[in-house]
């Protein structure tokens, strides 16, 4: 099936007489005839549902849709994008370990890595996405467990050279984890370029309507953990909390990583997505391919308008020839990137704030990738906790305005921008 068809029909194939739409299994628990049957589930000897903190059929059905879209072998939903990125790394790294990450990443992820996970004893080295292979090599240590980056960074909009990062990661025997939130699998499928694990904040375009917070983790099944048993003991040696199951032996490369994340991390940390939210997510994805096309068309028209406006100091949108991400975007996202644009209003922070106050159709919201156009000033909101130095490394200047073009008529969005700029 093509991507468009997977958006509509992926993950769920009802049999004769079954519901056409994904059923919402709003149940915490599942009934069994004997304790013995249930015991087998607890020992991972049989597959099945017993408690929705670990697995729920609605969530699994929607995860399967995203898995098909990304071309992976296994996937799971999480309660948020933050939980997905935390799980992606914590599943293979623990106290005393080290991770290499691109510096232009989402502010919340930066905080998770640089502050919270650091407190858990995991060290991060941040590298510029534009670094040379030599600079990237130099960031590795003997205890490095993974490399992380965003296909299209939020909000810096830098495009990651996925092949370059995958090549160097693999030379060090580490997987590449890619947060593919902004382009979605409609715009880019990182596994096709060598990435090993993909994460999503499904809160954004996948849901697409600003209705449910959620995340997803997808495994390509291609990273061979068993080549490095000392580096990945959690996947390659027995888990005593399951009577000595070795994940790579029992579930193979296709299932080991996601099974471990489900039965260990989800069991113990419980960052689940609710079946209701998963249902809304599944419904959103059915129109993802139609929406992404419109988001990209609108963003292109808006970017071209802003580019020539006398009150705009600079603009970043990888669909504009001459943009630093233009060539990479042509390679990794030939059918369009996303609907988010960042730009600076001449006059800096105060001009940006005055401009935003004048907007009528475009709302100020701590959100992106919504059907409705919205905008944000990251330096005073999502990236507020970062120092000037960290802001610069994250690619967020203090005048940066992040505009998320919705799927309204492009002329209406442009008219709103024009009147707000005219008023300052
Ligand atoms: C929003 C976002 C996150 C965090 O996701 P939540 O669903 O808000 O927890 C992570 N990565 C990127 C690229 C994001 O845009």
CSV table of C-alpha atoms and ligand atoms in Angstrom, one decimal, residues 79-83 85 106 109 150 152 154 179 181-182 200-204 213-215 368, ligand 1:
chain,number,residue,atom,x,y,z
A,79,UNK,CA,1.0,9.5,26.8
A,80,UNK,CA,3.0,12.3,25.2
A,81,UNK,CA,5.9,13.1,22.9
A,82,UNK,CA,8.1,13.7,26.0
A,83,UNK,CA,7.4,10.2,27.2
A,85,UNK,CA,11.6,10.5,23.7
A,106,UNK,CA,12.6,20.9,20.8
A,109,UNK,CA,13.4,17.6,24.8
A,150,UNK,CA,15.0,15.8,14.8
A,152,UNK,CA,13.0,19.0,11.0
A,154,UNK,CA,11.2,22.5,16.3
A,179,UNK,CA,12.1,12.5,16.2
A,181,UNK,CA,7.2,14.9,14.5
A,182,UNK,CA,7.3,17.8,12.0
A,200,UNK,CA,6.7,11.2,17.4
A,201,UNK,CA,4.8,13.7,19.4
A,202,UNK,CA,1.4,12.6,18.0
A,203,UNK,CA,0.0,15.8,19.6
A,204,UNK,CA,1.1,17.6,16.4
A,213,UNK,CA,-1.7,14.9,23.7
A,214,UNK,CA,0.2,11.7,22.8
A,215,UNK,CA,3.4,10.1,21.6
A,368,UNK,CA,2.0,23.9,16.4
B,1,LIG,C1,5.9,18.9,20.9
B,1,LIG,C2,7.2,18.1,20.6
B,1,LIG,C3,7.6,17.2,21.5
B,1,LIG,C4,7.0,16.9,22.8
B,1,LIG,O1,5.8,16.3,22.6
B,1,LIG,P1,4.5,16.4,23.6
B,1,LIG,O2,3.5,15.6,23.0
B,1,LIG,O3,4.2,17.9,23.8
B,1,LIG,O4,5.0,15.8,24.9
B,1,LIG,C5,8.8,16.5,21.2
B,1,LIG,N1,9.4,16.7,20.0
B,1,LIG,C6,9.0,17.6,19.1
B,1,LIG,C7,9.7,17.8,17.8
B,1,LIG,C8,7.8,18.3,19.3
B,1,LIG,O5,7.4,19.2,18.4
